[in-house]
Short mmCIF file of C-alpha atoms and ligand atoms in Angstrom, two decimals:
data_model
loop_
_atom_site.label_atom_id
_atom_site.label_comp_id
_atom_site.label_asym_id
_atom_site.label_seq_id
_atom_site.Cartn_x
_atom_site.Cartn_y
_atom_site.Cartn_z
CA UNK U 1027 -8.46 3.43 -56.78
CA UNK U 1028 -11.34 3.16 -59.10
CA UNK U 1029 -11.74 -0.35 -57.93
CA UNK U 1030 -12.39 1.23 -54.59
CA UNK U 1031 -15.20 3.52 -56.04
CA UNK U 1032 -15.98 0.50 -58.03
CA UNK U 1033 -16.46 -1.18 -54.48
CA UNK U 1034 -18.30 1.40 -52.72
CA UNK U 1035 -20.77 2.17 -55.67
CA UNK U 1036 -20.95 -1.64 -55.91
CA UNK U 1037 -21.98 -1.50 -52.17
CA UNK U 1038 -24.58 1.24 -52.53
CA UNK U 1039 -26.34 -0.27 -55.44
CA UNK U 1040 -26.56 -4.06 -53.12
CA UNK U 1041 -27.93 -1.03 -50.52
CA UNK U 1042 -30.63 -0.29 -52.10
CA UNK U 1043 -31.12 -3.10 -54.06
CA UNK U 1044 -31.12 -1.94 -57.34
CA UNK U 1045 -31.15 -4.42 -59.50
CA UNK U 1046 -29.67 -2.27 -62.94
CA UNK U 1047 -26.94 -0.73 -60.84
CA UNK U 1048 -23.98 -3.18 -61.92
CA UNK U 1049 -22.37 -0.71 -64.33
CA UNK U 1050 -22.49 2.60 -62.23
CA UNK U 1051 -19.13 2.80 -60.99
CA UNK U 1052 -17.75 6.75 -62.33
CA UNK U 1053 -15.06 6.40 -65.14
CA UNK U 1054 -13.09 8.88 -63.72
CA UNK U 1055 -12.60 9.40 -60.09
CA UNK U 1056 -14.86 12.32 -58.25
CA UNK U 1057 -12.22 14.45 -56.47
CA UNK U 1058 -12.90 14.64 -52.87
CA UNK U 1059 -14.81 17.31 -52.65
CA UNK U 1060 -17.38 16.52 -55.69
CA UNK U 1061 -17.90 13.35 -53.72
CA UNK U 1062 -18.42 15.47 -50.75
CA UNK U 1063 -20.39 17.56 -52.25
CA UNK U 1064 -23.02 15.10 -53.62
CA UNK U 1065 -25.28 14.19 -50.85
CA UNK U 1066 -26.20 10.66 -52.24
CA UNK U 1067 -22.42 10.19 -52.26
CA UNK U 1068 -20.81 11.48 -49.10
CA UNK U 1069 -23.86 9.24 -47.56
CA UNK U 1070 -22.35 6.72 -48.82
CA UNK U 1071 -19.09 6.85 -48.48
CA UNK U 1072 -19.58 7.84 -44.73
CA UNK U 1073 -21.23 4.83 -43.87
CA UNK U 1074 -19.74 2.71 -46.67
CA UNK U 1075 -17.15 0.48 -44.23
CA UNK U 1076 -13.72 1.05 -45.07
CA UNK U 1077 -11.82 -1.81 -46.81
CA UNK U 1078 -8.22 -2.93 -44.85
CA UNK U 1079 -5.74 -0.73 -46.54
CA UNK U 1080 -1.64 -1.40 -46.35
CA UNK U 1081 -0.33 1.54 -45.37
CA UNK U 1082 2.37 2.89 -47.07
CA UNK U 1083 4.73 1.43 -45.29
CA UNK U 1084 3.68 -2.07 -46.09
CA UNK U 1085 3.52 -1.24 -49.38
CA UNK U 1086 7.24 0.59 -49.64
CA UNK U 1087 7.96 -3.00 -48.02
CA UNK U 1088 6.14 -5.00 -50.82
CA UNK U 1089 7.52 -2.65 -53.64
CA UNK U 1090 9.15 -4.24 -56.42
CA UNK U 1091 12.73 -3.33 -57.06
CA UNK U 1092 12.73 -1.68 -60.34
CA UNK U 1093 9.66 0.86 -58.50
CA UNK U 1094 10.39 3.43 -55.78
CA UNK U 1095 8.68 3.50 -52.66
CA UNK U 1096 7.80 7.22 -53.20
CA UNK U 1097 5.64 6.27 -56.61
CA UNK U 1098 3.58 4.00 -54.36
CA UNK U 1099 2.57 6.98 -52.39
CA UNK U 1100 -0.74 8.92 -52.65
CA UNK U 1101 -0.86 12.01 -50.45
CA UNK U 1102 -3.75 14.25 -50.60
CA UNK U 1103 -3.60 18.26 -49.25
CA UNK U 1104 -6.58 19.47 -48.14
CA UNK U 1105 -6.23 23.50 -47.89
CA UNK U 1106 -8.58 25.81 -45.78
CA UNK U 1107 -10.25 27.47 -48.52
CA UNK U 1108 -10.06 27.09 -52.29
CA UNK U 1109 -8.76 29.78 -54.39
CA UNK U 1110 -6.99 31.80 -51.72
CA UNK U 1111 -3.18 33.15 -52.90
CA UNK U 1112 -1.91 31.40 -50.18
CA UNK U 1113 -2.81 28.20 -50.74
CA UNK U 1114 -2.48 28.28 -54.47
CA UNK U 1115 1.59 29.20 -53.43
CA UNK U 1116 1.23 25.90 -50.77
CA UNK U 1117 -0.26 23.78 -53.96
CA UNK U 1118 2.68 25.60 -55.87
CA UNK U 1119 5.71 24.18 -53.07
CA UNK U 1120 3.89 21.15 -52.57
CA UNK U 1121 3.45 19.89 -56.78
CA UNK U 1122 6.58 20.72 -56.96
CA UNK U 1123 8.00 18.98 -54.54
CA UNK U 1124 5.63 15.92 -54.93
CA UNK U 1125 7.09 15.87 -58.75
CA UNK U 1126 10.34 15.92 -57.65
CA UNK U 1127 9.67 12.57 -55.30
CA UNK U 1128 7.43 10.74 -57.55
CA UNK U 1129 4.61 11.59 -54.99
CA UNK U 1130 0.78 11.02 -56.36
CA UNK U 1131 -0.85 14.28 -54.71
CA UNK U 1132 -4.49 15.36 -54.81
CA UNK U 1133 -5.12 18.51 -53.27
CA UNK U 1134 -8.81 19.82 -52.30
CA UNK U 1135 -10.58 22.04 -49.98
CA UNK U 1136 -13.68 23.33 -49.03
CA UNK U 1137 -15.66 26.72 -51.21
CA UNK U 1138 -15.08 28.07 -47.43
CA UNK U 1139 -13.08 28.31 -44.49
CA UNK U 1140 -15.60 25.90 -42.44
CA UNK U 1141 -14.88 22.88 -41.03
CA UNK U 1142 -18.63 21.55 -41.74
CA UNK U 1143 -17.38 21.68 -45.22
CA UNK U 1144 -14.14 20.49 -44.81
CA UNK U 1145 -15.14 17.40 -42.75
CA UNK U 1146 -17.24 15.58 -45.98
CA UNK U 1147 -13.67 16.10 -47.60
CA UNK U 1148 -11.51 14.27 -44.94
CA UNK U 1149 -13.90 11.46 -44.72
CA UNK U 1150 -14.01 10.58 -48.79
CA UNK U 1151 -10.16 11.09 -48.80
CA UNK U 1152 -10.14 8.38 -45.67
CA UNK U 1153 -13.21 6.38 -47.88
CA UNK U 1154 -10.56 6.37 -51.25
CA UNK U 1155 -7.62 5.21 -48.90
CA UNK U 1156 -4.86 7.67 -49.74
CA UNK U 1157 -1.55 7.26 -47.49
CA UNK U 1158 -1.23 10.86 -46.12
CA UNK U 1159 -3.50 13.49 -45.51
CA UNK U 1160 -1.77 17.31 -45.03
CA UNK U 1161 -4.43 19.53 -43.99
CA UNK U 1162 -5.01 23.02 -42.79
CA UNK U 1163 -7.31 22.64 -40.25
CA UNK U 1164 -10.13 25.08 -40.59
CA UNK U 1165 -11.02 24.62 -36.86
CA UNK U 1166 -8.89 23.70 -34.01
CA UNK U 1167 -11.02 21.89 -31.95
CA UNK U 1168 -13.92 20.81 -34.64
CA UNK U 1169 -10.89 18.98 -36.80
CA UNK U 1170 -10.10 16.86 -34.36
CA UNK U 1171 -12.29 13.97 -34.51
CA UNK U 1172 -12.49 13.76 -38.28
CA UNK U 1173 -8.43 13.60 -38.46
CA UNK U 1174 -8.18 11.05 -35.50
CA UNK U 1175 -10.74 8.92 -38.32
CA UNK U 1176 -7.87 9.41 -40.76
CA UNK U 1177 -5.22 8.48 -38.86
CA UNK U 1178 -7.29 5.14 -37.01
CA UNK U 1179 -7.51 4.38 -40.96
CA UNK U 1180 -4.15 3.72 -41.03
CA UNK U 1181 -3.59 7.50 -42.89
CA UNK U 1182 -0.26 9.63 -41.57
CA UNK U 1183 -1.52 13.26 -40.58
CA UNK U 1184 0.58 16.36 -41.12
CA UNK U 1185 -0.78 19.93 -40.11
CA UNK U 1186 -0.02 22.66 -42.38
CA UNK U 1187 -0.68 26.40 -41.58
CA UNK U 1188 -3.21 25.54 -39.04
CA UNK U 1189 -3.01 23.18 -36.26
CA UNK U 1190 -5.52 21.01 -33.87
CA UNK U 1191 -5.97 20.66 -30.46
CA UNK U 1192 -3.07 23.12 -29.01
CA UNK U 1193 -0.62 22.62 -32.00
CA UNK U 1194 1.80 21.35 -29.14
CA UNK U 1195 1.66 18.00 -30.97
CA UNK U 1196 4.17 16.17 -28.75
CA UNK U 1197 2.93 16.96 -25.02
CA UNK U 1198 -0.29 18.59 -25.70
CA UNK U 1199 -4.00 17.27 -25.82
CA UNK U 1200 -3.64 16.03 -29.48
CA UNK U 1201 -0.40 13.90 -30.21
CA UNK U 1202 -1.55 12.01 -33.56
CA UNK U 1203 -0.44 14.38 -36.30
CA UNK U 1204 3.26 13.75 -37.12
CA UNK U 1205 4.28 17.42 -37.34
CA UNK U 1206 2.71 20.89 -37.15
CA UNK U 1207 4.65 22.94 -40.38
CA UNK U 1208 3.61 26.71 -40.19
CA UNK U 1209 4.28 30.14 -38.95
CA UNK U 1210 4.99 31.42 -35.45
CA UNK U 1211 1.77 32.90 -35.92
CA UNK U 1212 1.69 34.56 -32.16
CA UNK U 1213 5.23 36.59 -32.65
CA UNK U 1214 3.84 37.24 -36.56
CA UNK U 1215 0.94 39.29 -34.83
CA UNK U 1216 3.17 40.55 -32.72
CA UNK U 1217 5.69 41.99 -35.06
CA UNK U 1218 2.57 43.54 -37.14
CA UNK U 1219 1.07 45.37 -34.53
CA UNK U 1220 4.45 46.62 -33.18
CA UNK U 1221 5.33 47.97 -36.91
CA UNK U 1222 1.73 49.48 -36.81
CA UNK U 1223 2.44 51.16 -33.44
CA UNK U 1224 5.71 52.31 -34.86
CA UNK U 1225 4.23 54.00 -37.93
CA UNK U 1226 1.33 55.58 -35.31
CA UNK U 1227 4.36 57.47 -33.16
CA UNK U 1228 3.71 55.28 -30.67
CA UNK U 1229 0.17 56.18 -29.21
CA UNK U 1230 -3.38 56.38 -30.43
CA UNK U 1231 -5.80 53.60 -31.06
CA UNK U 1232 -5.91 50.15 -32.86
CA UNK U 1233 -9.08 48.16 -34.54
CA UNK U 1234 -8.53 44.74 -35.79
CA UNK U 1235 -10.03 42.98 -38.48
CA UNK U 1236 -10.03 38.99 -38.12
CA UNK U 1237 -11.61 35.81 -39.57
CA UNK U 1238 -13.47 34.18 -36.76
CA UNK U 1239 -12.25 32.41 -33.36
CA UNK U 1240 -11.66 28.99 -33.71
CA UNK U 1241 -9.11 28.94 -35.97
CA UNK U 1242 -5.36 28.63 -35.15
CA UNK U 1243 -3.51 31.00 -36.84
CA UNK U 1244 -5.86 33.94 -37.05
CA UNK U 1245 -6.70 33.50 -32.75
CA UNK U 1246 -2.84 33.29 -32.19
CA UNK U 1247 -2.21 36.53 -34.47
CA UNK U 1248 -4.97 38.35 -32.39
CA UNK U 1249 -3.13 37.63 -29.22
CA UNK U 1250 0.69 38.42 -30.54
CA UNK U 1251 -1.13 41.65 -31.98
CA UNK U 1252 -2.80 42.32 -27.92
CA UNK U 1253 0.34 41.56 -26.65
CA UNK U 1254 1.77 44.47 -28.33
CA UNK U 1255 -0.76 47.16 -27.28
CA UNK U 1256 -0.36 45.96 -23.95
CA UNK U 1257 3.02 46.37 -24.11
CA UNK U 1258 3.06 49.82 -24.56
CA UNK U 1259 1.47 50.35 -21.08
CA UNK U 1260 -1.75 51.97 -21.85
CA UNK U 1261 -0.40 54.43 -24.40
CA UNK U 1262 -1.71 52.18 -27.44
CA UNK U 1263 -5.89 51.20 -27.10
CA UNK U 1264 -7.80 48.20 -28.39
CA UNK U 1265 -11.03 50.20 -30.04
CA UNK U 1266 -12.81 46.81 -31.35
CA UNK U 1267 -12.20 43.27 -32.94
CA UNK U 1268 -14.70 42.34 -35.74
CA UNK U 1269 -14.94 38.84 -37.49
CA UNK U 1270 -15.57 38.85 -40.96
CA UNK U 1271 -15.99 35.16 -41.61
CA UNK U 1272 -12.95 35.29 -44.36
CA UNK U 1273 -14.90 37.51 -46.38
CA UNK U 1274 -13.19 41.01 -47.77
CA UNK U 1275 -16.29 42.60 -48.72
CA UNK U 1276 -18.23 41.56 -45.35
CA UNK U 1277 -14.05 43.12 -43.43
CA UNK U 1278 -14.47 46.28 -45.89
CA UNK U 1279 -18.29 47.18 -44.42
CA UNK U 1280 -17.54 45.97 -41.03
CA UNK U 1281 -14.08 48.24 -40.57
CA UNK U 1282 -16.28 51.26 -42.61
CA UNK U 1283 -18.76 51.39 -39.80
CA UNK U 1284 -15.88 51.55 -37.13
CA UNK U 1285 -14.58 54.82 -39.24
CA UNK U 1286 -17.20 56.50 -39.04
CA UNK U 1287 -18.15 55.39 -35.13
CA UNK U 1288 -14.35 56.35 -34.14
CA UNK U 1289 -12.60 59.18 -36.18
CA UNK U 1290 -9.62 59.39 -34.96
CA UNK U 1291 -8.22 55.59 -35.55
CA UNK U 1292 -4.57 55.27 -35.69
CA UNK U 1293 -4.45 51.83 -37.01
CA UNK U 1294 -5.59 48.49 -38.32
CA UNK U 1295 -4.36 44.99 -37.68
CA UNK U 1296 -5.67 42.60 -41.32
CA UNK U 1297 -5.27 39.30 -39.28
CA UNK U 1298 -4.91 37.64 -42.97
CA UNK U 1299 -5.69 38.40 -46.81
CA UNK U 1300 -8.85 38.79 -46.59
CA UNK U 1301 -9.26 40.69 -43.64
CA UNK U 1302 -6.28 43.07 -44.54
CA UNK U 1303 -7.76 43.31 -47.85
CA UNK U 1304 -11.17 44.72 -47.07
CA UNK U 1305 -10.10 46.97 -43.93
CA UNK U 1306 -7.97 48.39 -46.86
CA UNK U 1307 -10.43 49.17 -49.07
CA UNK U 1308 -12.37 50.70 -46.39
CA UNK U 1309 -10.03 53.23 -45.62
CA UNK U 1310 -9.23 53.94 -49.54
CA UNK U 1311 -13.00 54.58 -49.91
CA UNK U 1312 -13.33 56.97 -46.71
CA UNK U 1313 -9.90 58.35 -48.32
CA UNK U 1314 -7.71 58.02 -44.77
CA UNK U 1315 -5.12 56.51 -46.68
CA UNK U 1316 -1.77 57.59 -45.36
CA UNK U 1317 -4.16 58.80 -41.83
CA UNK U 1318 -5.15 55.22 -40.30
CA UNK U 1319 -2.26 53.24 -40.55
CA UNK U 1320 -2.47 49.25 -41.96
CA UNK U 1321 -0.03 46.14 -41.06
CA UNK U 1322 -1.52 43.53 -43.39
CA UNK U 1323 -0.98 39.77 -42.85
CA UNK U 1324 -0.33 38.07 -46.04
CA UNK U 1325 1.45 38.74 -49.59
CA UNK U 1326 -0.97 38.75 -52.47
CA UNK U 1327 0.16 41.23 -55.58
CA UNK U 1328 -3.23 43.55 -54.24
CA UNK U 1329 -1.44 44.22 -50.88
CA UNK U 1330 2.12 45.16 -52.35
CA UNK U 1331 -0.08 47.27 -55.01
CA UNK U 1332 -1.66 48.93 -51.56
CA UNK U 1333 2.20 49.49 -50.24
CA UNK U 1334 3.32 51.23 -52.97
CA UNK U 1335 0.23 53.70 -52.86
CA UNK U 1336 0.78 54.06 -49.08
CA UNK U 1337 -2.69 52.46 -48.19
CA UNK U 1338 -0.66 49.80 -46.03
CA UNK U 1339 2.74 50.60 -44.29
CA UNK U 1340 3.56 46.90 -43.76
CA UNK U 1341 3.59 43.39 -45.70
CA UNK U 1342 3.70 40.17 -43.60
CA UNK U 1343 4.75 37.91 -46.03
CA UNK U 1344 4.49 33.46 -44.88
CA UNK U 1345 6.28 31.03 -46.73
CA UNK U 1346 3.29 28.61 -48.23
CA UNK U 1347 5.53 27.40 -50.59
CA UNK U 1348 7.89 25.94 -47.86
CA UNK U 1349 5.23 24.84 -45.97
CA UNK U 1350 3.79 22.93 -48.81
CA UNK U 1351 7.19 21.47 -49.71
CA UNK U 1352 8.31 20.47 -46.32
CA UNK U 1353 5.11 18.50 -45.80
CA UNK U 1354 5.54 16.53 -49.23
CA UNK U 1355 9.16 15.89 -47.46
CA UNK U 1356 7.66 14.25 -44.34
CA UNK U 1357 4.71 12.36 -46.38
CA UNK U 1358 7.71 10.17 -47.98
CA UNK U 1359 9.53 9.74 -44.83
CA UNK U 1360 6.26 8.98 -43.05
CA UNK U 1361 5.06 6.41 -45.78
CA UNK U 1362 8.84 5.03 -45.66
CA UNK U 1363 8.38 3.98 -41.86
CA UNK U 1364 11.36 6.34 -40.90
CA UNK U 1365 9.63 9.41 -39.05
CA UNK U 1366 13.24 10.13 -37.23
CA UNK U 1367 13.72 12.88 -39.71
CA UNK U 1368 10.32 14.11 -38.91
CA UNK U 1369 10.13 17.18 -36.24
CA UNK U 1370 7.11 17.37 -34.57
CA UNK U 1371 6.84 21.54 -34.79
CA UNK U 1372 8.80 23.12 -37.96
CA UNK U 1373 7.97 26.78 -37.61
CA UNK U 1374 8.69 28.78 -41.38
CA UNK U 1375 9.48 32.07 -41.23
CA UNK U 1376 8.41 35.27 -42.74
CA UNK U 1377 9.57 38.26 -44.90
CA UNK U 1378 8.62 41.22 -43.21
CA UNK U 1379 7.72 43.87 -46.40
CA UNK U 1380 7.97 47.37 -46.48
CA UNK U 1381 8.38 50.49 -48.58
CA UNK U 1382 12.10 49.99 -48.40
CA UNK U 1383 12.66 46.70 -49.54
CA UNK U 1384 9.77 45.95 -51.74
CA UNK U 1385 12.12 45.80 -54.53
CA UNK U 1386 14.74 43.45 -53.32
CA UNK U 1387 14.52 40.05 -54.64
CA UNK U 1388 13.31 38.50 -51.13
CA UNK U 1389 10.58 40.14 -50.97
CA UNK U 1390 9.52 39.49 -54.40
CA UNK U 1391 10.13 36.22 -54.18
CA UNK U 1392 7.90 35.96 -51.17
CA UNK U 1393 4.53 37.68 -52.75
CA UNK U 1394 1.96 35.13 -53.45
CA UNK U 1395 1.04 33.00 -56.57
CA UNK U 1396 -2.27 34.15 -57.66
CA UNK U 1397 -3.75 31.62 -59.86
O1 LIG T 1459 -3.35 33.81 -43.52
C1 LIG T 1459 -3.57 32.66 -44.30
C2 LIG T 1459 -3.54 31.46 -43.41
O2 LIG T 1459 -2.32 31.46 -42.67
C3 LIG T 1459 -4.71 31.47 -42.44
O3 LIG T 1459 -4.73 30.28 -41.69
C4 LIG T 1459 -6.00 31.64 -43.18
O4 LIG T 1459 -5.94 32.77 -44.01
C5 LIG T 1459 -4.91 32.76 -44.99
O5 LIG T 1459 -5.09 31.67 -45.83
C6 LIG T 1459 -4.95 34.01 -45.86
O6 LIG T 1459 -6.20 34.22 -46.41
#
């Protein structure tokens, strides 16, 4: 690998001809993002042209026998944002699993949940030549064109979390990706706001607190959660969805204003951490806790803190671990040349959390890894 940064720094200096440039090649490699992130570099490596690279099949094929295939594989995961419990769990499953195989794995993502950002990141990943790319797609449709660059380099595509195009990744618009690992994210919004209606007796109002439209998950929750309301025939109202751009602080001033503008709330839908995070906060602040009801999406240690003190009545715990793990699983099959293990939609499941079973070892095993 450093003789491909070697080669593209080597190719920039002949750029601009610079004659003193022959000894400029880093000494350790930039992860994706820092090369991203510098604007000299992700110049270059966008327009740098990208050297013929045997994919990891060829190379399984070329391997010598005393080496297995799987230590000839690099496989990068790119997560939506960096720093966020759920991803740290998926980094958690995945190293774990990559260990276990013998699987090189970088893993990267954008400061946020943006797909501007993310882009520079899929492009020096495709620049370095890595064998498969696992990514959560910050943006269904804006994703598409950098990951169809990935996988006309000769890179396998796996979707984890999120998904591109329609997610329906064997008759739908986008077909490239080799699987689509992740949550029924339409019945998970669905069982939340049915719980919430539950715990409201069944009538009243509901506000919900998502990221922004675009991306997969979060739009598909939205609708399972609508689905539910409008299952109840007119007894349950929609007051408002906000979009807080995966920000808790810009959820917890956004879901404050809708207090005060509508006092009698019944409930709130957090469409994920963040968002459940802040629209709890809110309410402890205005001090409805226990009054407006809260199904919150995701497992970090804050939101099982918030269950036991009755600020939320409802945990919606994913499995990022799994999904982490399962994709290090199909990068080795991939890379092997045998995709007939490989399922084109593996949906995880969830642990549903509550006062009840907080305690039981399922449930604790499902709470997030914070750091
Ligand atoms: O809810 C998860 C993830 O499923 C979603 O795509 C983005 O937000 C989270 O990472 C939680 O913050």
């Amino acid at each position: 690998m450093n003789q491909r940064w070697s080669f593209i720094a080597l190719l920039v200096c002949a750029m601009l001809a610079l004659a003193a440039c022959g000894n400029t090649a880093p000494t350790a490699e930039p992860t994706a993002s820092e090369a991203a992130n510098s604007e000299a570099t992700a110049t270059s490596v966008a327009s740098a042209p990208t050297e013929p690279t045997a994919t990891a099949a060829e190379r399984a094929i070329s391997t010598p026998a005393d080496g297995g295939a799987a230590a000839q594989i690099t496989a990068a995961l790119v997560v939506g944002v960096k720093g966020d419990p759920f991803y740290v769990t998926m980094e958690r499953g995945a190293r774990a699993k990559a260990e276990e195989l013998g699987v090189e794995l970088i893993v990267d993502g954008p400061a946020q949940f943006n797909p501007v950002q993310q882009t520079p990141i899929v492009d020096a990943l495709i620049a370095r030549g890595i064998d498969v790319l696992i990514i959560a797609a910050t943006d269904k449709q804006a994703m598409i064109e950098p990951l169809r660059r990935a996988h006309d380099a000769g890179i396998s595509v796996i979707s984890v979390d999120t998904f591109i195009g329609d997610g329906d990744y064997a008759n739908g618009p986008v077909t490239f990706p080799l699987s689509y690992i992740g949550s029924d994210n339409v019945e998970g919004g669905r069982i939340a706001c049915e719980a919430l209606i539950e715990a409201m007796g069944g009538a009243g109002s509901i506000y919900i607190q998502n990221v922004k439209p675009g991306i997969s998950t979060t739009d598909q929750r939205e609708q399972g959660c609508k689905e539910a309301i409008e299952a109840t025939g007119g007894a349950v109202t929609l007051v408002a969805t906000d979009y807080n751009d995966d920000s808790a602080a810009k959820a917890a001033e956004q879901t404050t204003g809708l207090l005060q503008r509508t006092p009698d709330l019944g409930g709130i839908f957090g469409t994920n951490l963040f968002s459940a995070e802040g629209a709890a906060q809110a309410v402890k602040n205005a001090g409805l806790q226990g009054t407006v009801k809260i199904a919150n999406f995701d497992a970090p240690e804050q939101a099982i803190k918030d269950l036991r003190e009755n600020v939320v009545d409802l945990v919606i715990a994913q499995q990022p671990a799994e999904m982490g793990s399962t994709a290090i699983e199909y990068a080795v099959a991939a890379a092997s040349g045998d995709t007939s293990s490989i399922q084109k939609r593996v949906p995880t499941g969830y642990v549903v959390i509550d006062r009840d079973n907080v305690d039981t070892p399922e449930a604790q095993a499902a709470i997030y890894t914070g750091e």
